CSV table of C-alpha atoms in Angstrom, one decimal:
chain,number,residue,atom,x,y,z
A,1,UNK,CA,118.6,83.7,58.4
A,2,UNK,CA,118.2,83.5,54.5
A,3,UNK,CA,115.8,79.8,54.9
A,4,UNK,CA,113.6,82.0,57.5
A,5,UNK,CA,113.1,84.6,54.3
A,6,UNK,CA,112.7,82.2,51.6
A,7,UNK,CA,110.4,80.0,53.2
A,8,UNK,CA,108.5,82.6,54.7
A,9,UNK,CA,108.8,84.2,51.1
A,10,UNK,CA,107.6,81.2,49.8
A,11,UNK,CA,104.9,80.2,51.7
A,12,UNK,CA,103.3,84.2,51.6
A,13,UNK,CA,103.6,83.7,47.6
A,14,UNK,CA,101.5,80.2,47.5
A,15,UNK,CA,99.6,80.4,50.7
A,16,UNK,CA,96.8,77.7,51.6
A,17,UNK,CA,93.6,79.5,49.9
A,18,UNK,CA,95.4,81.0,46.5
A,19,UNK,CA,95.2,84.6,45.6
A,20,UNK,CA,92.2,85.7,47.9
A,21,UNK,CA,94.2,83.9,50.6
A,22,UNK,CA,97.2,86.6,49.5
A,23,UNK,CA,95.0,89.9,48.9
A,24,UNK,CA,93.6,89.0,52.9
A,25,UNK,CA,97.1,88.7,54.5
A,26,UNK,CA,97.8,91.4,52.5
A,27,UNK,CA,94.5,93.4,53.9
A,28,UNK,CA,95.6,91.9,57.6
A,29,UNK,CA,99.3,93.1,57.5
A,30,UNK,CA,97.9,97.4,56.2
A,31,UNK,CA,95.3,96.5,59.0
A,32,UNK,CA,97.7,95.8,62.1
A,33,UNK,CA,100.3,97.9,60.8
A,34,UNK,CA,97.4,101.2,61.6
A,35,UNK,CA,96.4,99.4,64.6
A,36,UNK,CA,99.9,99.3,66.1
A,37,UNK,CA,100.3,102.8,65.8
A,38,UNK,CA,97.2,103.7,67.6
A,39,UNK,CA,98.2,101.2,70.2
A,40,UNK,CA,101.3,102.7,70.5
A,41,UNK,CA,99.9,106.3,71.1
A,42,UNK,CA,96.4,105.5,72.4
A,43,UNK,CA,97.4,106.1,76.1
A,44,UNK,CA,99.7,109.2,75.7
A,45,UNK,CA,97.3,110.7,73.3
A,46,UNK,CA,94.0,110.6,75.5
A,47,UNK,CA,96.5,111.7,78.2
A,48,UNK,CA,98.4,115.0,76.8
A,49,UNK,CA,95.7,115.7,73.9
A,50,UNK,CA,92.6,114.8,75.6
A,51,UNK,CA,93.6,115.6,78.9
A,52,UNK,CA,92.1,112.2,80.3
A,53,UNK,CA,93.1,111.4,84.3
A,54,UNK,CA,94.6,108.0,84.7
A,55,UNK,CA,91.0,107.4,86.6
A,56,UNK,CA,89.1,108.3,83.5
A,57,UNK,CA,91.4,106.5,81.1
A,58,UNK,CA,91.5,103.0,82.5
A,59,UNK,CA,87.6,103.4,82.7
A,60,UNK,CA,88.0,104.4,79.0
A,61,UNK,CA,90.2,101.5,78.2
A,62,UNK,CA,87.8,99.1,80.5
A,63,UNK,CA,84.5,100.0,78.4
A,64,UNK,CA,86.6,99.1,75.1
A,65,UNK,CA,87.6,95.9,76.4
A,66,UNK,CA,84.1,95.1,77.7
A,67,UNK,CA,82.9,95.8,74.1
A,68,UNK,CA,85.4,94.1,72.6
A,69,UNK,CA,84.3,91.1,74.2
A,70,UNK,CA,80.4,91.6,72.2
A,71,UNK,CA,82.5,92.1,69.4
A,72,UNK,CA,83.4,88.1,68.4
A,73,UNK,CA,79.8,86.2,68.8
A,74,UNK,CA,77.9,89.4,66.8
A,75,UNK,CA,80.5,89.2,64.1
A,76,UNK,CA,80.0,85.0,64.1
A,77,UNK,CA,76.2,85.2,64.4
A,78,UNK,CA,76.2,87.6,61.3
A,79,UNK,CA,78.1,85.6,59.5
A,80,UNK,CA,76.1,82.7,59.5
A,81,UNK,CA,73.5,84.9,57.4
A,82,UNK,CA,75.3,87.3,55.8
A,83,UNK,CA,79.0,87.4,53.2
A,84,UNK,CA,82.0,87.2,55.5
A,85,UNK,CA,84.0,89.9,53.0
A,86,UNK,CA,81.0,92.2,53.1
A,87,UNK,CA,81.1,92.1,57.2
A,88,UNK,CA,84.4,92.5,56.9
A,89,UNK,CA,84.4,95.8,55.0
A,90,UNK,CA,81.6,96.6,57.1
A,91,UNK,CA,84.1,96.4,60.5
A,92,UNK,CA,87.0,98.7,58.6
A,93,UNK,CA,84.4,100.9,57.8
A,94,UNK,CA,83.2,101.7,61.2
A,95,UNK,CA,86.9,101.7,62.6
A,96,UNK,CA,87.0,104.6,59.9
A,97,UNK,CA,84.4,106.3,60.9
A,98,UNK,CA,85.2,105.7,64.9
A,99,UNK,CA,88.7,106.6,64.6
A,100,UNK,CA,87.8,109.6,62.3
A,101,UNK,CA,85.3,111.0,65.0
A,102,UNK,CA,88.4,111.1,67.8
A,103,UNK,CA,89.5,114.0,65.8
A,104,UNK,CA,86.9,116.0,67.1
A,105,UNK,CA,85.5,114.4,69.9
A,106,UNK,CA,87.4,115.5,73.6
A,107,UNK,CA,84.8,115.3,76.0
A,108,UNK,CA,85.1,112.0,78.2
A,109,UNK,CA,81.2,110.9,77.8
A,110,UNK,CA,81.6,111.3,73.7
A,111,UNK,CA,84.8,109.3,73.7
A,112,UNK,CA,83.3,106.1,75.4
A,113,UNK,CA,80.7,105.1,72.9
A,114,UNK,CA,83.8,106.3,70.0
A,115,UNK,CA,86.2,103.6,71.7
A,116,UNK,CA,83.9,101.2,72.3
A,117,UNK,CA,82.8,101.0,68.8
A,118,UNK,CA,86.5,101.1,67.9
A,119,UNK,CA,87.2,97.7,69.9
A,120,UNK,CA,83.9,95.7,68.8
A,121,UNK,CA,84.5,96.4,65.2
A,122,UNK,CA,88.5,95.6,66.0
A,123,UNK,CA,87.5,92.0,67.8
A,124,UNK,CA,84.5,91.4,65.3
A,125,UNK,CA,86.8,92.2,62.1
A,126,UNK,CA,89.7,89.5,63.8
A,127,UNK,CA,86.6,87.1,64.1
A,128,UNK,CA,85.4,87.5,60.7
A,129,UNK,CA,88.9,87.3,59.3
A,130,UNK,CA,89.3,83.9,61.3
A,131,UNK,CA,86.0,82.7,59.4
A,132,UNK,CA,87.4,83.7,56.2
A,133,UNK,CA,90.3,81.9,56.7
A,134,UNK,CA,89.2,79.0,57.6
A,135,UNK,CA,86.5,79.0,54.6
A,136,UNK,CA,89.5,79.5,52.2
A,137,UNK,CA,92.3,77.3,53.9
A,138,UNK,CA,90.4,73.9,54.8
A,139,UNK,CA,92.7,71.1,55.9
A,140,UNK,CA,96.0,73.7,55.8
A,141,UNK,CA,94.7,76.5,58.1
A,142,UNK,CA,97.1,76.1,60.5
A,143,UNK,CA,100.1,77.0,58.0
A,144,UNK,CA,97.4,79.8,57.4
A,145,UNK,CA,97.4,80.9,61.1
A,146,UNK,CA,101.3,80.8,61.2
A,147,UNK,CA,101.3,83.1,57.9
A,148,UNK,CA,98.8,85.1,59.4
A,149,UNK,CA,100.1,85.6,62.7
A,150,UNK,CA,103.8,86.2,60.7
A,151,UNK,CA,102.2,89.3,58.8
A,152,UNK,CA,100.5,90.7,61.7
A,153,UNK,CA,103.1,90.7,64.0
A,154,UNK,CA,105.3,92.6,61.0
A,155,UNK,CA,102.5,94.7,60.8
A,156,UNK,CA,102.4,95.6,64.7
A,157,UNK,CA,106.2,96.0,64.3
A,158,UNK,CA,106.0,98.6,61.5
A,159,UNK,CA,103.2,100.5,62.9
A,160,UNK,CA,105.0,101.0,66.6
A,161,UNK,CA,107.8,102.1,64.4
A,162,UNK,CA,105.8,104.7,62.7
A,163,UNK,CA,104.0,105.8,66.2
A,164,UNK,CA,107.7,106.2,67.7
A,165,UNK,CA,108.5,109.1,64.8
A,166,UNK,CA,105.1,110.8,65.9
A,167,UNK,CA,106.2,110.1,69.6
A,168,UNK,CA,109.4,112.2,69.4
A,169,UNK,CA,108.0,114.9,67.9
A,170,UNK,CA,105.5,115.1,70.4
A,171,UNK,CA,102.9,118.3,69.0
A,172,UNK,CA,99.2,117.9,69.1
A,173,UNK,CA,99.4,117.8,65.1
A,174,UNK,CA,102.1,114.8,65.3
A,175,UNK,CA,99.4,113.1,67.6
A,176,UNK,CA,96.5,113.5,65.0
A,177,UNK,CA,98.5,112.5,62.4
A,178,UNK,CA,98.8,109.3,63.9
A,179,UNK,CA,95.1,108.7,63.8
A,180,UNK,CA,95.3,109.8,60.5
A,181,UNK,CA,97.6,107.1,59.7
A,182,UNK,CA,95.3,104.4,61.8
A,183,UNK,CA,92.4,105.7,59.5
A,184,UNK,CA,94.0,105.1,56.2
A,185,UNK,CA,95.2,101.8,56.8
A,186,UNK,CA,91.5,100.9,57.0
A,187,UNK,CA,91.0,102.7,53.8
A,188,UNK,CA,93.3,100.5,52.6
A,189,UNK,CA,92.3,97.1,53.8
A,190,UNK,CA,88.5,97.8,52.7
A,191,UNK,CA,89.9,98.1,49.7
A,192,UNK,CA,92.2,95.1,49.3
A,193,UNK,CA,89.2,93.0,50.9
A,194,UNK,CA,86.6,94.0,48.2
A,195,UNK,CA,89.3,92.4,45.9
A,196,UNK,CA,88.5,89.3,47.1
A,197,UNK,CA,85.6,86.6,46.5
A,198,UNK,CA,83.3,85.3,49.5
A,199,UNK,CA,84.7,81.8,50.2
A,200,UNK,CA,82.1,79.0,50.0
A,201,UNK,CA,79.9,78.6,53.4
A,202,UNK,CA,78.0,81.6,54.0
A,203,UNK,CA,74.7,81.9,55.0
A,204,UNK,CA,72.4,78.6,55.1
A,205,UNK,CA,74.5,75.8,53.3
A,206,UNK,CA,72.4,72.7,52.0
A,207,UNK,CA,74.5,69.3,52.1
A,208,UNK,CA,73.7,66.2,49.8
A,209,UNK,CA,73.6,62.8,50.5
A,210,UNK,CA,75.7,60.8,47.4
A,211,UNK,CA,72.8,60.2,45.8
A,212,UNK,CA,71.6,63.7,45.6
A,213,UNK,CA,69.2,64.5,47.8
A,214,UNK,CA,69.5,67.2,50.3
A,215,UNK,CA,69.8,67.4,53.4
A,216,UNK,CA,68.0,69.7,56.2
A,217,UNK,CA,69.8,73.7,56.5
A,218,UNK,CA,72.2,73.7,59.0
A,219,UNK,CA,72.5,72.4,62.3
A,220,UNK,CA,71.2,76.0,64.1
A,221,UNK,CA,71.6,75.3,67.8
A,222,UNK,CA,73.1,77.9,70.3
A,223,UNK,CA,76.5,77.4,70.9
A,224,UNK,CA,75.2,78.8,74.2
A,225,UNK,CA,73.8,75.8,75.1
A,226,UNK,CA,76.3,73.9,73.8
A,227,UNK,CA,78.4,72.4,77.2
A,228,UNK,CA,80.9,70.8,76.3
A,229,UNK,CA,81.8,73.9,73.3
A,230,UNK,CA,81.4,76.2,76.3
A,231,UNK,CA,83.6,74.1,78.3
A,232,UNK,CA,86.7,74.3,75.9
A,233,UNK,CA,85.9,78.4,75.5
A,234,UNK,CA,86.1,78.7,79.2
A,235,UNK,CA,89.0,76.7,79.2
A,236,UNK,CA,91.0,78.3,76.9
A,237,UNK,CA,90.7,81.9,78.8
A,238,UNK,CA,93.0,80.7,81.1
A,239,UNK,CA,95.0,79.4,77.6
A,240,UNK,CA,95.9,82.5,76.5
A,241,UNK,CA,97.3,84.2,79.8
A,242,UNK,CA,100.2,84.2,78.0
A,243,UNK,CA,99.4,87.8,76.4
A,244,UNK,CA,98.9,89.0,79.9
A,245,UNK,CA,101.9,87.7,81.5
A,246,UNK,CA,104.0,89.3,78.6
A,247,UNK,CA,102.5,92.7,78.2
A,248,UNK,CA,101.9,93.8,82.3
A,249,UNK,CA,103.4,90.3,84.4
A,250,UNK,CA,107.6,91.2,83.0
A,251,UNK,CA,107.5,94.6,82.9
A,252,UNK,CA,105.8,94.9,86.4
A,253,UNK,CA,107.7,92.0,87.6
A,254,UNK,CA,111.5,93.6,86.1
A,255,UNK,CA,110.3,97.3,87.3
A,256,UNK,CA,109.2,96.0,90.8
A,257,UNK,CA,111.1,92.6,92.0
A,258,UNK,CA,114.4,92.7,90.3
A,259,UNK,CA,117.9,94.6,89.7
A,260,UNK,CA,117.6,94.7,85.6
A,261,UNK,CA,117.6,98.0,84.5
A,262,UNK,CA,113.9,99.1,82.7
A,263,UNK,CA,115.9,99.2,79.0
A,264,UNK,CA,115.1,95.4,79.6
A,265,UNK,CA,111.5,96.0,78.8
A,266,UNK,CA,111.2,96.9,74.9
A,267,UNK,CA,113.8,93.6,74.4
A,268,UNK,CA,110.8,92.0,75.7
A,269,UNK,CA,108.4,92.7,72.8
A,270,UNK,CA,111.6,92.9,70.2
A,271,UNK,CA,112.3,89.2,71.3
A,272,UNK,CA,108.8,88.2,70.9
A,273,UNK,CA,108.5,89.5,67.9
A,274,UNK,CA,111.0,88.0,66.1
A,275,UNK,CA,110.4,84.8,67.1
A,276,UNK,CA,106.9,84.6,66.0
A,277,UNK,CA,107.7,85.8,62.8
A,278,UNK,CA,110.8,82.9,62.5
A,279,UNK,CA,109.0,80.1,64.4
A,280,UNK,CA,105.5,80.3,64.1
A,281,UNK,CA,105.2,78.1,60.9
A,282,UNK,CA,107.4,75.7,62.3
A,283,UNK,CA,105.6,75.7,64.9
A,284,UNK,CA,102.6,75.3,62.5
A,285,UNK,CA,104.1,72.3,61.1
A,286,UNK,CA,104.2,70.3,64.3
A,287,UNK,CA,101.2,71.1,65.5
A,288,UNK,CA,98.9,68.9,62.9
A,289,UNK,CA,95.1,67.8,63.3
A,290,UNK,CA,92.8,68.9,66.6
A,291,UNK,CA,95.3,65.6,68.2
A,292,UNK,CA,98.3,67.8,67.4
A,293,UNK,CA,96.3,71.0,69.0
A,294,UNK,CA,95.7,69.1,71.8
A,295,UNK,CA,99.1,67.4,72.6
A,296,UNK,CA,100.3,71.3,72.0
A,297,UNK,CA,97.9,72.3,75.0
A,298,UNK,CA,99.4,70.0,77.3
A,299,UNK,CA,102.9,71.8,76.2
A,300,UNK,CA,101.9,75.1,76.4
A,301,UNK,CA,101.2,74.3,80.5
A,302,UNK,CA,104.8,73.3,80.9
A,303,UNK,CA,105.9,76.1,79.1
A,304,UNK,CA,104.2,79.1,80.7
A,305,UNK,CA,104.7,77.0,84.1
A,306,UNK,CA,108.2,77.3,83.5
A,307,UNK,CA,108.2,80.8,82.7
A,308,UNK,CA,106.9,81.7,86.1
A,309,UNK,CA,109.1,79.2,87.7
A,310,UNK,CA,111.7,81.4,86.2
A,311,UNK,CA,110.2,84.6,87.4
A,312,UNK,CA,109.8,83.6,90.9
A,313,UNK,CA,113.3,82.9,91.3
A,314,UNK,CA,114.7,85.7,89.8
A,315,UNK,CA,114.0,88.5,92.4
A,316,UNK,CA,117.7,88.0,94.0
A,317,UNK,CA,120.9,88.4,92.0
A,318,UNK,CA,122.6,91.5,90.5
A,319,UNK,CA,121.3,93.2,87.7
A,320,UNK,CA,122.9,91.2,84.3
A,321,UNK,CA,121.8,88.1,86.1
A,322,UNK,CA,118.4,89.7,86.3
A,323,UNK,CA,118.6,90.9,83.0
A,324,UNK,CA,119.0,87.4,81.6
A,325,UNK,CA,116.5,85.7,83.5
A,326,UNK,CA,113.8,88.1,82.3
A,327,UNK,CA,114.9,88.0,78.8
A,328,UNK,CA,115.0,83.7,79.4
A,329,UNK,CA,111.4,83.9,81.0
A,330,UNK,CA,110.3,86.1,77.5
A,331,UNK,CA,111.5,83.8,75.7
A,332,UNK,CA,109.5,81.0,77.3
A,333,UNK,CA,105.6,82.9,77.3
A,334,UNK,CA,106.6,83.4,73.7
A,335,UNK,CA,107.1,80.1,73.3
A,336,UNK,CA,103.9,79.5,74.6
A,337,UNK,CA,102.1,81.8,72.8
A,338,UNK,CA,103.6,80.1,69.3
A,339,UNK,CA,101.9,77.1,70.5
A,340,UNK,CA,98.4,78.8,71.8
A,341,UNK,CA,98.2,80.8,68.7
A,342,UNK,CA,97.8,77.7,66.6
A,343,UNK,CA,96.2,75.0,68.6
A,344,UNK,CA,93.4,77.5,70.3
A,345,UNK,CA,92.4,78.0,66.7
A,346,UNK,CA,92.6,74.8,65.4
A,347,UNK,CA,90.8,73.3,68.6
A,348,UNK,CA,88.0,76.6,68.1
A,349,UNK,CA,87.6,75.3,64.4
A,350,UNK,CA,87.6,70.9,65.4
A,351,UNK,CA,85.5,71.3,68.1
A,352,UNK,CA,82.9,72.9,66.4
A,353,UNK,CA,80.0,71.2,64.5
A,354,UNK,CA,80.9,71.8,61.0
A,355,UNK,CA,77.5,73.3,59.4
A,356,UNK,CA,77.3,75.8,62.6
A,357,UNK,CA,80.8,77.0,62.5
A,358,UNK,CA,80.5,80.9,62.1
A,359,UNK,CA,78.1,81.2,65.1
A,360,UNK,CA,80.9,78.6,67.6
A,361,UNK,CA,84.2,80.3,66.0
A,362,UNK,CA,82.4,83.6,67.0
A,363,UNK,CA,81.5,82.3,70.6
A,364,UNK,CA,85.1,81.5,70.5
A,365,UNK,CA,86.7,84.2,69.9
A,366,UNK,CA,85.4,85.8,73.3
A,367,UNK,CA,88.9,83.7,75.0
A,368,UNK,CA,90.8,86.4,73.9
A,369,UNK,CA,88.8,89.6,74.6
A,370,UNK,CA,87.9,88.1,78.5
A,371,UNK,CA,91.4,87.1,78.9
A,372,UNK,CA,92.3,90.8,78.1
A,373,UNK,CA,90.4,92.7,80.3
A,374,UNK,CA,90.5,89.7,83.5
A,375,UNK,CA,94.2,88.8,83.2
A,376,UNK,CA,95.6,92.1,84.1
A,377,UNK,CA,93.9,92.1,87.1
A,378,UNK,CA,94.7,88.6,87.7
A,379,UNK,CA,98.3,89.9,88.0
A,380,UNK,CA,98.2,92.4,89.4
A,381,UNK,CA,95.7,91.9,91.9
A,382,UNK,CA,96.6,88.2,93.2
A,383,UNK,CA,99.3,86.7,91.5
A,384,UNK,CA,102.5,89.4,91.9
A,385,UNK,CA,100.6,91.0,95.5
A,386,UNK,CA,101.5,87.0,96.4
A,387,UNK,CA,105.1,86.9,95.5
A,388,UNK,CA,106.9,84.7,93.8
A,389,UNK,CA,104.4,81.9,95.7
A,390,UNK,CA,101.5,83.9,93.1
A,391,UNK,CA,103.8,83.0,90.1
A,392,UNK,CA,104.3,79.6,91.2
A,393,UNK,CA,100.4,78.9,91.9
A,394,UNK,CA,99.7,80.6,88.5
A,395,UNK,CA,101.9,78.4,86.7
A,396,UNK,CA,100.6,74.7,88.1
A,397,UNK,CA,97.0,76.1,87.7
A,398,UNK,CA,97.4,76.7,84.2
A,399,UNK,CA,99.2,73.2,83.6
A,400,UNK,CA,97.0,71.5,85.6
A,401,UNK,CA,93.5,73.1,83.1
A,402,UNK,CA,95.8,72.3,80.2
A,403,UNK,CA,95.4,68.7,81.2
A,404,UNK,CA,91.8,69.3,81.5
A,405,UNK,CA,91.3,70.8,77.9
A,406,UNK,CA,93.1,68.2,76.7
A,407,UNK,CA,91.1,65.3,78.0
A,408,UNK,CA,87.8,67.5,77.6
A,409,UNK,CA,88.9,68.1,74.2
A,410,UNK,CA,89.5,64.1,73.0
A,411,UNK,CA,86.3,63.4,74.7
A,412,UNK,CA,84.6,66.2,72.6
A,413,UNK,CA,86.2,65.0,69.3
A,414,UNK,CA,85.1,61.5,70.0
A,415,UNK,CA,81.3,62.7,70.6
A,416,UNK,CA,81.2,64.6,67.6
A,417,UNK,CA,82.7,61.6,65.5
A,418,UNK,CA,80.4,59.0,66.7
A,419,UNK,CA,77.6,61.6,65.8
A,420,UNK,CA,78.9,62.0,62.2
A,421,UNK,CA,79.5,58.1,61.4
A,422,UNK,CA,77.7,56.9,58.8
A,423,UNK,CA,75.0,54.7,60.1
A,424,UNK,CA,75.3,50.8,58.4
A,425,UNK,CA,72.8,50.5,55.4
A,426,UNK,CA,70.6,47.4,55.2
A,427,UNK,CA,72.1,44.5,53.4
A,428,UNK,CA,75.9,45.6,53.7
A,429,UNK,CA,78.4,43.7,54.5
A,430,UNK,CA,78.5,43.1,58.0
A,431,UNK,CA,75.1,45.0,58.9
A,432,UNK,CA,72.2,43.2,60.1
C-alpha cells in the first residue's frame, strides 16, 4: 500500500511538535522495540534461566503489575514540579539499571523489588511521554497519538522479531543477550531524549490576564478529589478491555472452545499489528475534538460488543470456519482499540483542568495498568467459566458504560466551560 507509506512517511517527517516531536518518536520506537523483546522472553526466561515455578512467576508478574499501577500518578505528580525530559531520562535510567541487575539477581525475593521497579519506571516513562506530547502537540495531539501508537507498535514488532532469533537458539547466553539488548535500547532513548528541549508547562505556570497582570499559580487541587475526573478514569478501565480480550480472551477462547488449529494465534497479533500501523491515523483524523472522542466511545461499545457476539457463536463449526471467525472477531477488538487509543487520550487530556494537567493525565494513566492486572482475571475467572452467555454479558456491559462515559463526559466538558467563560465586564454591550 504505497499511500499507507508515504503518508505515514510524511506525517513522521513533519509531525505536530517539529523536531523535538521527531527525536521523541524516535526515542519511543528504540524504547518499545527493547521492551518487545523482553516481553517476548520475560516468561521463558524466569522460567528455564531462573528456574521460577508457574506459582512464583505469576506472583512475580502480579507485583509488577501492581507497581505498574503507582507508576502513572508518581510520574504526573513529578511532573507538575519538575522537567518532563529530565523525568523521562530519569525512568530509562532506572529500567537500565533494573534490567541490568536481572543479570545477576536469581533468587525469587531479589527479583520482586528488580521487576517491580522495572514496571513503575515502564508505566511512569509512557505517562511522562504522554505529557510531553501533549506539551509539544497542542490542538494536533491526536495525529500525534496515531504517529505514536504507529512507531510503537513497529517497535513491538521488531523487538518480538529480535527475541524470536534468541528464542531458537535457546542457551542461557542467547537469553542474557536479550536483556542486553532491552538494556541498550534504554541507552539509546536517554540519549535521543536529552536531544530534546522541555516543552513549555512545567512546573508552576503563571497565566496573564490581556492586560498583563498575573494570575494566581496553578489550579493545585487533587485529582483525587476530583469526582467527576475520577468518574471518567474509572470509566475508562472497562474502556480498554480491549487489550485483555486480545492478548488472553482469543487465544484461550480458540485453544479451548473451538476447532481452529493454535497456528491461529500469532495471526492474531500479526493482524493487529498491521492494522494499527495502516489505520490508526485515519482513525486519528475522524476522531476530532473531546466531541469526536466521545462519539468514538459510544463506537468502541458496539465494536467490542460485536467482537464477543462473534466469539460466542463460534464454538460450533469445523475448523476453517473457526479459523475465520477468530481471525473476524481480531479484527473487530482491533478495531476497537484504534478508536480507544485515541479518544481515551484525548478525553484524559479535555477533561482535565488545563493548569493541573500533569497531576490528572498521571491519575489517568492508572486505566491502563488496572485494566492489566483485573481484566485477565475478568476472563478468565467469570466471563469464559460462563460460556458464550459470559461473552455476551461482557459485551452489552461494556456498551452500555460506553453510553455512560459518553454522557458523563459532555456533562463534564460543559462544567468545565461554564467555569472558564469569561465573566461580562461592566459597561459592555449587553452587561448590566
Amino acid at each position: 500500500m504505497p499511500w499507507v507509506r508515504s503518508g505515514l512517511t510524511a506525517r513522521l517527517r513533519k509531525p505536530p511538535g517539529g523536531r523535538d516531536a521527531r527525536i521523541m518518536l524516535l526515542a519511543q520506537c528504540v524504547d518499545r522495540t527493547g521492551t518487545g523483546v523482553w516481553a517476548a522472553a520475560s516468561v521463558l526466561y524466569f522460567t528455564f534461566v531462573d528456574g521460577l515455578d508457574a506459582r512464583r512467576l505469576g506472583l512475580l508478574l502480579g507485583v509488577g503489575a501492581l507497581a505498574g499501577i503507582a507508576g502513572s500518578p508518581l510520574a504526573g505528580r513529578a511532573a507538575e514540579r519538575f522537567a518532563v525530559r529530565d523525568l523521562l531520562i530519569g525512568c530509562h535510567l532506572l529500567r537500565l539499571a533494573t534490567m541490568s541487575l536481572l543479570l545477576v539477581a536469581d533468587d525469587f525475593a531479589a527479583l520482586l523489588p528488580v521487576v517491580a521497579l522495572t514496571c513503575l519506571g515502564e508505566r511512569a516513562a509512557k505517562t511522562l511521554e504522554m505529557l510531553f506530547a501533549t506539551r509539544v502537540a497542542g490542538d494536533q495531539r491526536a495525529t500525534y497519538q496515531a504517529l505514536s501508537r504507529s512507531v510503537a507498535n513497529a517497535g513491538y514488532a521488531l523487538g518480538a522479531g529480535v527475541a524470536a532469533l534468541g528464542l531458537a537458539i535457546g542457551t542461557v547466553t542467547a537469553y542474557r543477550a536479550l536483556i542486553l539488548a532491552d538494556v541498550l535500547s534504554f541507552v539509546l532513548a536517554a540519549a535521543l531524549v536529552r536531544r530534546t528541549r522541555e516543552p513549555e508547562g512545567h512546573g508552576l505556570i503563571v497565566a496573564r490576564h490581556d492586560d498583563g497582570a498575573a494570575n494566581e499559580p496553578p489550579d493545585s487541587s487533587s485529582p483525587w478529589r476530583d469526582r467527576g475526573y475520577m468518574l471518567f478514569v474509572l470509566l475508562d478501565i472497562p474502556m480498554n478491555l480491549d487489550d485483555s480480550v486480545l492478548a488472553v480472551g482469543l487465544p484461550l477462547w480458540l485453544v479451548h472452545h473451538t476447532d481452529a488449529p493454535h497456528s491461529v494465534v500469532p495471526a492474531f497479533l500479526v493482524l493487529n499489528t498491521v492494522l494499527v500501523v495502516v489505520l490508526q491515523l485515519r482513525v486519528s483524523a475522524w476522531i476530532e475534538g473531546p466531541r469526536g472522542a466521545l462519539a468514538a466511545v459510544g463506537w468502541y461499545g458496539v465494536t467490542l460488543a460485536a467482537c464477543c457476539l462473534v466469539l460466542a457463536v463460534v464454538t460450533g463449526g469445523g475448523s476453517w470456519s473457526a479459523s475465520l471467525a477468530m481471525l473476524a472477531a481480531a479484527l473487530l477488538v482491533t478495531l476497537a482499540e484504534l478508536l480507544r487509543s485515541v479518544s481515551s487520550w484525548e478525553l484524559a487530556v479535555s477533561l482535565a483542568p488545563p493548569r493541573a494537567r500533569a497531576s490528572y493525565l498521571g491519575v489517568a494513566g492508572m486505566s491502563q495498568s488496572v485494566q492489566k492486572s483485573l481484566g485477565p482475571l475478568l476472563l478468565t475467572g467469570a466471563v469464559m467459566t460462563a460460556g458464550p452467555a459470559g461473552w455476551l454479558a461482557l459485551g452489552a456491559a461494556v456498551t452500555g458504560l460506553g453510553l455512560v462515559q459518553r454522557r458523563a463526559g459532555l456533562r463534564r466538558l460543559a462544567a468545565l466551560a461554564s467555569r472558564t467563560a469569561p465573566e461580562p465586564r461592566v459597561g459592555a454591550v449587553g452587561g448590566r
